[in-house]
CSV table of C-alpha atoms (C1' of nucleotides) in Angstrom, one decimal:
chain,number,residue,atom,x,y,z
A,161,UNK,CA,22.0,192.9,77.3
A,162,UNK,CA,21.3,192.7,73.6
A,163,UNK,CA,18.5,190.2,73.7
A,164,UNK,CA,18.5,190.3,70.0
A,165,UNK,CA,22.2,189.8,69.1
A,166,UNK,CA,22.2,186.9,71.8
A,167,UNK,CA,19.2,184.9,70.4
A,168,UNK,CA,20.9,185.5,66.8
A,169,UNK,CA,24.0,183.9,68.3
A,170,UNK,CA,22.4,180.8,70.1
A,171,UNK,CA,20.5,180.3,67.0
A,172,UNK,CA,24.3,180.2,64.7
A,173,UNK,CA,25.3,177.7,67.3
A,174,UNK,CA,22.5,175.7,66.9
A,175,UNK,CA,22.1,175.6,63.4
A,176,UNK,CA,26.0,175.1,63.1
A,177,UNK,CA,25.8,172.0,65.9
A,178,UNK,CA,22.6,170.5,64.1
A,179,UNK,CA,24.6,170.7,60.7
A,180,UNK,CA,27.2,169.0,62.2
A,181,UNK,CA,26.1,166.7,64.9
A,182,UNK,CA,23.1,165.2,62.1
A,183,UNK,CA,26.2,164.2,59.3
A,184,UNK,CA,29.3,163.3,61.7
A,185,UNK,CA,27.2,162.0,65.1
A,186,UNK,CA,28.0,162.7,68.6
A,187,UNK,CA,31.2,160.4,68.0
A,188,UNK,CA,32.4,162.0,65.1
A,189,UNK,CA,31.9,165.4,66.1
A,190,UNK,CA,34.4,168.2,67.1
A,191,UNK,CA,33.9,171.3,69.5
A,192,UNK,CA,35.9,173.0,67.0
A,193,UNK,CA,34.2,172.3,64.2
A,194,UNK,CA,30.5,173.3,65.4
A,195,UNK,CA,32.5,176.8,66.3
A,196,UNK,CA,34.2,177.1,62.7
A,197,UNK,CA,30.5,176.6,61.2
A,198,UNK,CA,28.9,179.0,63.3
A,199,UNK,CA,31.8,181.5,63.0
A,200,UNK,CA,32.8,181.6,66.5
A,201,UNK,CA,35.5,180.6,68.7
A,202,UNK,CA,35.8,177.6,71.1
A,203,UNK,CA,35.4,180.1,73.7
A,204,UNK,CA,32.0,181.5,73.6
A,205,UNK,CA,31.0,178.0,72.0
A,206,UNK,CA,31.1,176.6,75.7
A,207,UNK,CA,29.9,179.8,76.9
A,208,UNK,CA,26.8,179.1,75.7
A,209,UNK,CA,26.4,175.2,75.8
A,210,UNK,CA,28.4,174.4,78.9
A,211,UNK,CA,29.7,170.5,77.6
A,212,UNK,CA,29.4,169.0,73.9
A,213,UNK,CA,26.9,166.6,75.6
A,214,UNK,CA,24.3,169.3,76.6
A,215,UNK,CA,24.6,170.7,73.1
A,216,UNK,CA,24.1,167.3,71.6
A,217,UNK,CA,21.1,166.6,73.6
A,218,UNK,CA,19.6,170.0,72.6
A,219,UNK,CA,19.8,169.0,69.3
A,220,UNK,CA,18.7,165.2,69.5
A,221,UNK,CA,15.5,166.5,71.1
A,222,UNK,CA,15.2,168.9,68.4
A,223,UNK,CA,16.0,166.7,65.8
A,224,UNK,CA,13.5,164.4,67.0
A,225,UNK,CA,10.6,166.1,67.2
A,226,UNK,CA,11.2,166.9,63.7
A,227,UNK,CA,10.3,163.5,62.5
A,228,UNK,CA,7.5,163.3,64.0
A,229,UNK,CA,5.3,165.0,61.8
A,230,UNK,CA,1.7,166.7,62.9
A,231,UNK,CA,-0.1,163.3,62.9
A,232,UNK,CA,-3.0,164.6,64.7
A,233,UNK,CA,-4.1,166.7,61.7
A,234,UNK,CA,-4.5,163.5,59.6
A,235,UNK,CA,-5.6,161.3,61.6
A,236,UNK,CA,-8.8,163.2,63.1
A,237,UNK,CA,-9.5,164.6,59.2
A,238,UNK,CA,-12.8,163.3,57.6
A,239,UNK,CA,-10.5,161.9,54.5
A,240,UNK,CA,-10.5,157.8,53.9
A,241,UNK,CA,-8.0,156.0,54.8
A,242,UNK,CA,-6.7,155.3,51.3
A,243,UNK,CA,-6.4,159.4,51.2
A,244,UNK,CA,-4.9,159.8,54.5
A,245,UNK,CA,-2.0,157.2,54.4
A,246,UNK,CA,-1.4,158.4,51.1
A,247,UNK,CA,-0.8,161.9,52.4
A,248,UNK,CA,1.4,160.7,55.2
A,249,UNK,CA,3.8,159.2,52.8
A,250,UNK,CA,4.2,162.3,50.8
A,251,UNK,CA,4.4,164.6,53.3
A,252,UNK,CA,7.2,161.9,55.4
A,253,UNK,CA,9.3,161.7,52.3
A,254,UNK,CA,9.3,165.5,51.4
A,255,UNK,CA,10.3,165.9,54.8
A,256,UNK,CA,13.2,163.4,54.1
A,257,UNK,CA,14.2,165.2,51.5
A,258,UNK,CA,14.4,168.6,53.0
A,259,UNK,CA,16.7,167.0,55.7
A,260,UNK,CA,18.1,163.8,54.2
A,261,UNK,CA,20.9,163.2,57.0
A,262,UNK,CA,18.0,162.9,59.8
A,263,UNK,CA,17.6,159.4,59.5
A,264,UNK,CA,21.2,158.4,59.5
A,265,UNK,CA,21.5,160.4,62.9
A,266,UNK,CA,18.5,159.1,64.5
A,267,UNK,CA,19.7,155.5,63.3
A,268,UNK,CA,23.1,155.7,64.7
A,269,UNK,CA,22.4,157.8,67.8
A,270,UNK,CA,19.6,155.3,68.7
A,271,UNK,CA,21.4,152.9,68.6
A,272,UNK,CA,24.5,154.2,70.6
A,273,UNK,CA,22.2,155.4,73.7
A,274,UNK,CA,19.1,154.3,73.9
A,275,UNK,CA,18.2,155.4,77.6
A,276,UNK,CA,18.4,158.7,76.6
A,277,UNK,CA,16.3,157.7,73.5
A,278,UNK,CA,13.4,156.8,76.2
A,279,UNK,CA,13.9,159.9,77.9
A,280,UNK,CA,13.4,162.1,75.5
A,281,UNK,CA,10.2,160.2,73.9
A,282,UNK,CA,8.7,160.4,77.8
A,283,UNK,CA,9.6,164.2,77.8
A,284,UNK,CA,8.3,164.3,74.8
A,285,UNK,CA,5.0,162.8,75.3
A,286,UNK,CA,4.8,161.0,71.8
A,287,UNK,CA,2.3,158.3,71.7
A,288,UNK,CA,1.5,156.4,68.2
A,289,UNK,CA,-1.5,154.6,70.0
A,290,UNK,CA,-3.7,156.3,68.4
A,291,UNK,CA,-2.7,155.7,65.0
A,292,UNK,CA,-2.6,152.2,65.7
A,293,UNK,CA,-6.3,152.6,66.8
A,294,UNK,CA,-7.1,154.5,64.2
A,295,UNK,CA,-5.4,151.3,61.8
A,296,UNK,CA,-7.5,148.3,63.5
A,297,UNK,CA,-11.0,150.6,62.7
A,298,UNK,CA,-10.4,150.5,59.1
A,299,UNK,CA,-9.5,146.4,59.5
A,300,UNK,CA,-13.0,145.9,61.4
A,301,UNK,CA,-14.3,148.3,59.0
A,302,UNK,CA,-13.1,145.8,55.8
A,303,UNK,CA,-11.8,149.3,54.1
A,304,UNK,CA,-7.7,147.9,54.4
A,305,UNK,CA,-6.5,144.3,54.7
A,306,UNK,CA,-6.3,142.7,58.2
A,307,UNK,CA,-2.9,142.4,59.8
A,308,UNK,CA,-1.0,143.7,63.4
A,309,UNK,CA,-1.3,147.8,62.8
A,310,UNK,CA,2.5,148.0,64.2
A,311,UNK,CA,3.6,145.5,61.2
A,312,UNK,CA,2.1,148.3,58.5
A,313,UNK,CA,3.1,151.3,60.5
A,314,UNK,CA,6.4,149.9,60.8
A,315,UNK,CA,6.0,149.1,57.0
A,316,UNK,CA,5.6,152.5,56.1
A,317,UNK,CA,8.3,153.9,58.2
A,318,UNK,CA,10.7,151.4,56.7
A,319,UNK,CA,9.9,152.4,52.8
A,320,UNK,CA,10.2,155.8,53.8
A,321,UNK,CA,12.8,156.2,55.7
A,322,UNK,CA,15.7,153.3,54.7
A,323,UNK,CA,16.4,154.8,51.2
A,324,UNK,CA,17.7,157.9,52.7
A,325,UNK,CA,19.6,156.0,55.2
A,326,UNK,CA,21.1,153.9,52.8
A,327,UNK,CA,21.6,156.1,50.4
A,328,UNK,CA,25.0,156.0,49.8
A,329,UNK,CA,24.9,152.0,49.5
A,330,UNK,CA,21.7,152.0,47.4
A,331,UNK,CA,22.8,154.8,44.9
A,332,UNK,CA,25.9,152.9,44.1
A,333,UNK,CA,24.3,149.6,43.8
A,334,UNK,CA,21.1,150.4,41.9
A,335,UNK,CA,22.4,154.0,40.4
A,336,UNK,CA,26.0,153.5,39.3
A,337,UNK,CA,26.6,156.2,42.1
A,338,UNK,CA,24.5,158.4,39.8
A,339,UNK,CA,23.6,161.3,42.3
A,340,UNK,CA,20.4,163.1,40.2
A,341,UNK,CA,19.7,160.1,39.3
A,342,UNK,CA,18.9,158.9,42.9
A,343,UNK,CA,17.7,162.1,44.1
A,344,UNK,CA,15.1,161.6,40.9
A,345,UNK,CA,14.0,158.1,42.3
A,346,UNK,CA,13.4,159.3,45.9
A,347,UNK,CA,11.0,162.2,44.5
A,348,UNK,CA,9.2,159.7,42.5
A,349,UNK,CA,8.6,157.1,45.6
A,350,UNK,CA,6.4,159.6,46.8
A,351,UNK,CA,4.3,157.8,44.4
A,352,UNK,CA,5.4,154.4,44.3
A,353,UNK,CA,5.9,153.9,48.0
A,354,UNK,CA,2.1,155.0,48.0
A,355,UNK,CA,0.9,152.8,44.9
A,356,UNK,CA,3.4,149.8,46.8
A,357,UNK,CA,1.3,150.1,50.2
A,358,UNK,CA,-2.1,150.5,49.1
A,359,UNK,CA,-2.1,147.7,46.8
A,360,UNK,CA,-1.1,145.6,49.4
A,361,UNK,CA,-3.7,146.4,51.9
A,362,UNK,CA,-7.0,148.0,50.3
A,363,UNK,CA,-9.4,145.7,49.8
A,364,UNK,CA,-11.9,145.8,46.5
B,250,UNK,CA,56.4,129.1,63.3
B,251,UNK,CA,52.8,127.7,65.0
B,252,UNK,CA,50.5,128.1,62.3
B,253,UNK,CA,47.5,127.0,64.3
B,254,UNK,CA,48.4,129.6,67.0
B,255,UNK,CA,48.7,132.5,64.8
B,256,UNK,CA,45.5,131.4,63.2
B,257,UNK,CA,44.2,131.2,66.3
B,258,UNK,CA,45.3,134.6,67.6
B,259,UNK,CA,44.3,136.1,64.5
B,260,UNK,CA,41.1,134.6,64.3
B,261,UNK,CA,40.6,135.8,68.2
B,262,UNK,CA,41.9,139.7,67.1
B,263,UNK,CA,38.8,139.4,64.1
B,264,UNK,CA,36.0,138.3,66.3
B,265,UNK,CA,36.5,140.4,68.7
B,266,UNK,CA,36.9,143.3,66.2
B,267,UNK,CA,33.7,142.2,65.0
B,268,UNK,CA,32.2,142.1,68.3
B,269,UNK,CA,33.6,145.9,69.0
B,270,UNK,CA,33.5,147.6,65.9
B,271,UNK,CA,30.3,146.3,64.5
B,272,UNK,CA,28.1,147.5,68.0
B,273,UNK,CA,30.4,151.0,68.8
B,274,UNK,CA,31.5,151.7,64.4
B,275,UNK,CA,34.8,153.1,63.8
B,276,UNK,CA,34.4,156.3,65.8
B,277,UNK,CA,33.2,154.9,68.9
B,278,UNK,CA,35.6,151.8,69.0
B,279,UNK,CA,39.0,151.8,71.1
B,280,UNK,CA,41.8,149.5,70.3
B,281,UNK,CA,42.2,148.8,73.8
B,282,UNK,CA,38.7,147.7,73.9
B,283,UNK,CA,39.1,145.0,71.3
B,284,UNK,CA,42.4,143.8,72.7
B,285,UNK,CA,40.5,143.1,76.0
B,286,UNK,CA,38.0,141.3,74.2
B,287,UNK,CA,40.0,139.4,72.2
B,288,UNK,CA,41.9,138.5,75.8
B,289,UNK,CA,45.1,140.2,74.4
B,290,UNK,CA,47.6,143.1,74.8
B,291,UNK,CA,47.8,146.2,72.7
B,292,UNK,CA,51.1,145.8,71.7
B,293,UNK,CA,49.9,142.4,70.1
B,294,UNK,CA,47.1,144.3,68.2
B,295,UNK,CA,49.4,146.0,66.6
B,296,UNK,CA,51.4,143.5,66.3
B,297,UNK,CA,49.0,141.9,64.1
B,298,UNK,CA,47.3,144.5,62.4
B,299,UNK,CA,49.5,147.7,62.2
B,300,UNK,CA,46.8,150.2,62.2
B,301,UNK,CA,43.2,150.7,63.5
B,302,UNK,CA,42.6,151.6,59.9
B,303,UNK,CA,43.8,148.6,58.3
B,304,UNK,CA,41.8,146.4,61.0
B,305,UNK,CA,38.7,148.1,60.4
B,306,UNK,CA,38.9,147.5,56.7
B,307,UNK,CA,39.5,144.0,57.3
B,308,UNK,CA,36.1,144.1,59.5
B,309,UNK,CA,34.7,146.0,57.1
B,310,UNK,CA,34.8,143.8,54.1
B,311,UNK,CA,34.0,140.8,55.9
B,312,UNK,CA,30.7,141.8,57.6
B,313,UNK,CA,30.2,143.6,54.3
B,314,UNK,CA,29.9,140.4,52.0
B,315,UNK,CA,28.3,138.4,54.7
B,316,UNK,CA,25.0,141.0,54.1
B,317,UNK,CA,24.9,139.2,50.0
B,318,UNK,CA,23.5,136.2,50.5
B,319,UNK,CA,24.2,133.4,48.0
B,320,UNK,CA,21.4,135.0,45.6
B,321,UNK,CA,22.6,133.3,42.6
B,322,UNK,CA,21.5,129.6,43.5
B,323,UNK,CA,18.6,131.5,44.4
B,324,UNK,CA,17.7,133.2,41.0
B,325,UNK,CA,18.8,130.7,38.9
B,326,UNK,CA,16.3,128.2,40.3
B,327,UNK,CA,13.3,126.8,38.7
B,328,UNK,CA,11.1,128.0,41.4
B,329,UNK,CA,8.4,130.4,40.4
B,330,UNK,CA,9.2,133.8,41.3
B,331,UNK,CA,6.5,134.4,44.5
B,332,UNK,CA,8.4,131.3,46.0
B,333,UNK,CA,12.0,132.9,44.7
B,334,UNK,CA,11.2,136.6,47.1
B,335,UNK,CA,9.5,134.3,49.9
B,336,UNK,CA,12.8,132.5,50.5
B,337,UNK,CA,14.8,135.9,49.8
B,338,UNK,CA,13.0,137.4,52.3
B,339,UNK,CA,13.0,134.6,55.0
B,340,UNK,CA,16.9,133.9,54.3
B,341,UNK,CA,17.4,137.5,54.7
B,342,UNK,CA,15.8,138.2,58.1
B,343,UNK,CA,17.1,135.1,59.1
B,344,UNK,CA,20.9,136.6,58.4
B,345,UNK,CA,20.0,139.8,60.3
B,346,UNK,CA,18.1,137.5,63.5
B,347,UNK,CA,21.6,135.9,63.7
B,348,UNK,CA,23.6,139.2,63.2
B,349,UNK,CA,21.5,142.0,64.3
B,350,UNK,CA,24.3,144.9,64.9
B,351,UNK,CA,24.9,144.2,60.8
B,352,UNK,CA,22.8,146.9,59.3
B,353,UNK,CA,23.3,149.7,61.9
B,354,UNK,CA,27.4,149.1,61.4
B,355,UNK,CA,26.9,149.2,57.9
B,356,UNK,CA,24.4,152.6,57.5
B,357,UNK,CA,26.7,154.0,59.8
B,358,UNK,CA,29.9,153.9,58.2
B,359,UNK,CA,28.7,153.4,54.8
B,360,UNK,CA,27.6,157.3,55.1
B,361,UNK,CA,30.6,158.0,57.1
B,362,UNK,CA,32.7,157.1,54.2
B,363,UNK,CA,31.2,156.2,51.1
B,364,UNK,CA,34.4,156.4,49.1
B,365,UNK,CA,35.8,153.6,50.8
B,366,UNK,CA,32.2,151.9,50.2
B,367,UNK,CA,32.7,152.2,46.8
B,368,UNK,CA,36.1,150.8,46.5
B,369,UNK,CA,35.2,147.3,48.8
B,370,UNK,CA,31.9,146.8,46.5
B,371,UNK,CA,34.5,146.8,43.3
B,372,UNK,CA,37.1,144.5,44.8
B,373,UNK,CA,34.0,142.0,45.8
B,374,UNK,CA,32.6,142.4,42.4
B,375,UNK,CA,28.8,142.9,43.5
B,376,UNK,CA,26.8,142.6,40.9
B,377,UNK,CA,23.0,143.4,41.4
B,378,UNK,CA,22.2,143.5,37.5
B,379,UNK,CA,21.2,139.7,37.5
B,380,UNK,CA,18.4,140.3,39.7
B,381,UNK,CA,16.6,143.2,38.5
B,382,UNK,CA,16.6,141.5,35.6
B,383,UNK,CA,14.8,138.5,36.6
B,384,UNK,CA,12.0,140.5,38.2
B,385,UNK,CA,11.5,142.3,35.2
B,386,UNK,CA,11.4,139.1,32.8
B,387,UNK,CA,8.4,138.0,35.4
B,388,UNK,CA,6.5,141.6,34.9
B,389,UNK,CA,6.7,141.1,30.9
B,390,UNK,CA,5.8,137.8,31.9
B,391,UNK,CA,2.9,139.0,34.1
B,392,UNK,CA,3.5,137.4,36.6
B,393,UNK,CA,3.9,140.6,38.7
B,394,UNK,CA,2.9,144.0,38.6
B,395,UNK,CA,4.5,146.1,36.1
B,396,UNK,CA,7.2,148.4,38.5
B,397,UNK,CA,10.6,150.1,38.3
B,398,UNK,CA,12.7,146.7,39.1
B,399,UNK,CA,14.8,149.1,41.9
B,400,UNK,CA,11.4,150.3,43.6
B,401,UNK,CA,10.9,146.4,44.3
B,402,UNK,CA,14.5,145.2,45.2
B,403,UNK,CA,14.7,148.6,47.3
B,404,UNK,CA,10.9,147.7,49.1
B,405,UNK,CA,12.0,143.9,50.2
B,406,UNK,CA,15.7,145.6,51.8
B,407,UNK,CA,13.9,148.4,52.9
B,408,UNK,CA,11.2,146.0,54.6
B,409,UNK,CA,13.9,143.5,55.8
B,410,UNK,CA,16.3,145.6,56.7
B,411,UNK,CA,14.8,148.6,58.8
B,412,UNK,CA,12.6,146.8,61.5
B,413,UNK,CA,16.9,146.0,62.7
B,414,UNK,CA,18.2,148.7,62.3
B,415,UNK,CA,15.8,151.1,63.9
B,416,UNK,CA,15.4,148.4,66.9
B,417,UNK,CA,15.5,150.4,69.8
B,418,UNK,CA,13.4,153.2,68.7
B,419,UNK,CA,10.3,151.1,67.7
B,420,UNK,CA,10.7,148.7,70.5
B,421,UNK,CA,10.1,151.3,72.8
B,422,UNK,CA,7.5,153.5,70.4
B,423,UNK,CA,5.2,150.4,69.4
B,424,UNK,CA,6.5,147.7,72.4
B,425,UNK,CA,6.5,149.7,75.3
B,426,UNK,CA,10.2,148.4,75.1
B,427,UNK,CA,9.7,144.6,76.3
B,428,UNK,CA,12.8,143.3,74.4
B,429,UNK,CA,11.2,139.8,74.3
B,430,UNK,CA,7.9,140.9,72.3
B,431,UNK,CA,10.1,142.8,69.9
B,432,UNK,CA,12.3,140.0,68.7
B,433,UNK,CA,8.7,137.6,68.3
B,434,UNK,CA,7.7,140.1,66.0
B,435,UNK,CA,11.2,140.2,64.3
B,436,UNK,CA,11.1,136.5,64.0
B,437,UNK,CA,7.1,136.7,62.5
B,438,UNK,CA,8.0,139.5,59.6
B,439,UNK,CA,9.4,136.4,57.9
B,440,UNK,CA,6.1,135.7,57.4
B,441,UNK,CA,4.3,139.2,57.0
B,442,UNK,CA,6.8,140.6,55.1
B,443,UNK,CA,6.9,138.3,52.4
B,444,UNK,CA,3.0,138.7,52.4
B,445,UNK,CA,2.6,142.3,52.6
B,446,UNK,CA,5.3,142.1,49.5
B,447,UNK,CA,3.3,139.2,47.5
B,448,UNK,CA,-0.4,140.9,48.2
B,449,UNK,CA,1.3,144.3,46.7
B,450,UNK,CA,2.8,142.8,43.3
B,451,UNK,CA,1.6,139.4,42.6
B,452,UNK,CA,-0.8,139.4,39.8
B,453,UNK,CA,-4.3,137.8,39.8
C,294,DA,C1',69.6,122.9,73.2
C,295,DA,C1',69.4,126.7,70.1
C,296,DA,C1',66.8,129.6,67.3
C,297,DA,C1',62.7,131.9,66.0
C,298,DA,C1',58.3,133.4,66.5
C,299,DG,C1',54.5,134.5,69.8
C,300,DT,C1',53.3,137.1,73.7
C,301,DT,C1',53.5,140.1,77.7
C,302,DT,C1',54.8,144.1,80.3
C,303,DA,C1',55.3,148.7,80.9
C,304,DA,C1',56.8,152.7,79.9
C,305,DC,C1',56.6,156.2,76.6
C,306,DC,C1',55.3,159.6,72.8
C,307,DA,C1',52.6,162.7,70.0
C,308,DT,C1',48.4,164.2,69.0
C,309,DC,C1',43.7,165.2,69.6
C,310,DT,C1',40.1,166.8,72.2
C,311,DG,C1',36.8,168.7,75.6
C,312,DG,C1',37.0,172.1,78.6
C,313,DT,C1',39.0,176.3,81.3
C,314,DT,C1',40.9,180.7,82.3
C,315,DA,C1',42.2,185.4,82.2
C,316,DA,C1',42.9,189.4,79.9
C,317,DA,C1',41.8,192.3,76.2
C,318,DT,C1',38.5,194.2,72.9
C,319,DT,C1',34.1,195.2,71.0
C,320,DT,C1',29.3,196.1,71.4
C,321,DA,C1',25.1,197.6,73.3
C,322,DA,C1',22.4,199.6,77.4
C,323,DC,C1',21.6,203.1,80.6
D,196,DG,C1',30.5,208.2,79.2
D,197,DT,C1',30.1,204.6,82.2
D,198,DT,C1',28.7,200.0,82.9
D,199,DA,C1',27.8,195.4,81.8
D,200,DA,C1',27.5,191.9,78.7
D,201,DA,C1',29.2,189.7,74.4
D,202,DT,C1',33.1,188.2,72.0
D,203,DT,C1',37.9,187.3,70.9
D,204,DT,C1',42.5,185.8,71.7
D,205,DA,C1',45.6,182.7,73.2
D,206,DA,C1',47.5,180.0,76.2
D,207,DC,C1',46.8,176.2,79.0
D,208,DC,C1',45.3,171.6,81.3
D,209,DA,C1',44.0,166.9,81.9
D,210,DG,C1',42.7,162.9,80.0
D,211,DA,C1',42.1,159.8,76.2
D,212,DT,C1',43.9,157.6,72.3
D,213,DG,C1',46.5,155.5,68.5
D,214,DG,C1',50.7,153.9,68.1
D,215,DT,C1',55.8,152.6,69.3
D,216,DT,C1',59.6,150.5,71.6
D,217,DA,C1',62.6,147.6,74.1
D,218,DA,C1',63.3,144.2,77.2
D,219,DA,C1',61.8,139.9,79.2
D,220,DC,C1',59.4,135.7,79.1
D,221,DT,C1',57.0,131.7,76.8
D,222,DT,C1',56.1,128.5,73.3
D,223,DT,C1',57.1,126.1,69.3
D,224,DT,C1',60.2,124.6,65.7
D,225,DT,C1',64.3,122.5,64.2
DNA sequence: AAAAAGTTTAACCATCTGGTTAAATTTAAC
DNA sequence: GTTAAATTTAACCAGATGGTTAAACTTTTT
């Protein structure tokens, strides 16, 4: 039948279960919800997606891929090092910003199942090794401080990524719950995340 | 009637609360599943706390001032200010070595209901004005790089903070999941962190 | 020993929730 | 226009879950 109006449908659903799934998790999630967003019924909701947990693992995958940005671009590029981390940290944090509730749901669902964490990163075939290779030739090279590549990838990740999952804490705390306010401060880390890092590590 | 034995009892009902709520969050916890930790009855539960609500609140606010450390003795000190963030920093990863389901629970529910948030960090009276302030008095001092205060205070949580929270993910992306190797480099970030930190803003 | 509080047992209730079903209706394909 | 698929409607089911209740038993207090 009407391959169109059928891919238009699947897509509503999975929009509607990424909008909710990413803000309330798997636990906090209702069946009936996902269908009120998409503007269907319960019905043809399991119609499609046969349980809430094969919906929910459609969307983790999805999810996750999402934030793992097209390394392989970067890395391989003639650019130095200075140049390409920099880059990484803008482009990570614009993508933060475009989906801010991304790291909350990868934090919480994480933690709640990680076997199905591993599966996905095997059926995925995501591999970092060569970033942290790509880390240690700059050390030998004397271009960026020497230290274990996993501490400063895990560095970067961390100053990206925790201000968006703590939002709500940090924006109180810091921003007297001033929302432009903190939206205006995670813009401008682009900037200072990247000024925060390379001081630390460049050498000269 | 038996003071110690309601103490006792009560005491039992919180840990075990802590225990449940803290690794599963409100969502995912079932009151039957702290009474059978706690080594109790339902009935009991509710005997002692009458609602699921009112228990996790109590959890709440406990775990929730446990993650402030006694800054104060801390920044009213006469150490100088590189030695002030290395004990921070160590103190802090310390708490979370001894405590490591703390900053999931508190991500999780602190987006989940940040209204609630709001109202525990007034009744606590969390103040975070004192220590901003003390890192800027060392940037006009310059001893430290000149920096929006928050950027800094943000970088040292996000630094601390993350590695924990995000456990299971980059144990398996950058540890091919051995659980062991993981926690020696949780337990050597006292040491890197507060370097990577100090090489980025200390001053000559 | 009597009273009071602590605790258990077990049944029970109302509600929510994921999921199913069947019949009716609409929409598109042929 | 017939057929098949897409969608809606609405009722239903089973299990889980938060919470209650009442009666019995135990422990501690007095």
């Amino acid at each position: 039948m009407n391959e169109a109006k059928k891919d238009n449908t699947e897509e509503k659903i999975l929009n509607a279960a990424q909008t909710v799934f990413t803000q309330k998790g798997m636990d906090g999630t209702r069946m009936q919800e996902i269908a009120d967003e998409a503007g269907i019924n319960k019905a043809l909701l399991h119609y499609y997606f046969r349980s809430k947990q094969k919906l929910f693992e459609a969307i983790f995958s999805k999810v996750f891929s999402q934030i793992f940005p097209d390394i392989k671009s970067l890395i391989y590029s003639e650019k130095p090092i200075d140049e390409k981390l920099g880059v990484f940290i803008e482009k990570y944090i614009d993508l933060l910003m475009r989906n801010p509730f991304l790291p909350t749901f990868i934090l919480k669902e994480v933690n709640r199942d990680p076997e199905f964490l591993a599966s996905v990163i095997k059926k995925q075939g995501i591999n970092p090794a060569d970033i942290l290779q790509l880390l240690e030739k700059e050390m030998e090279k004397g271009q960026i401080r020497k230290m274990d590549p996993r501490d400063l990838m895990i560095n970067i990740l961390s100053l990206s990524i925790f201000p968006f999952a703590s939002r709500p804490l940090m924006q109180i705390m810091f921003f007297s719950n001033d929302k432009k306010a903190y939206k205006e401060f995670l813009v401008q880390r682009k900037e200072t995340v990247k000024s925060f890092v390379l001081n630390s590590i460049l050498l000269k």
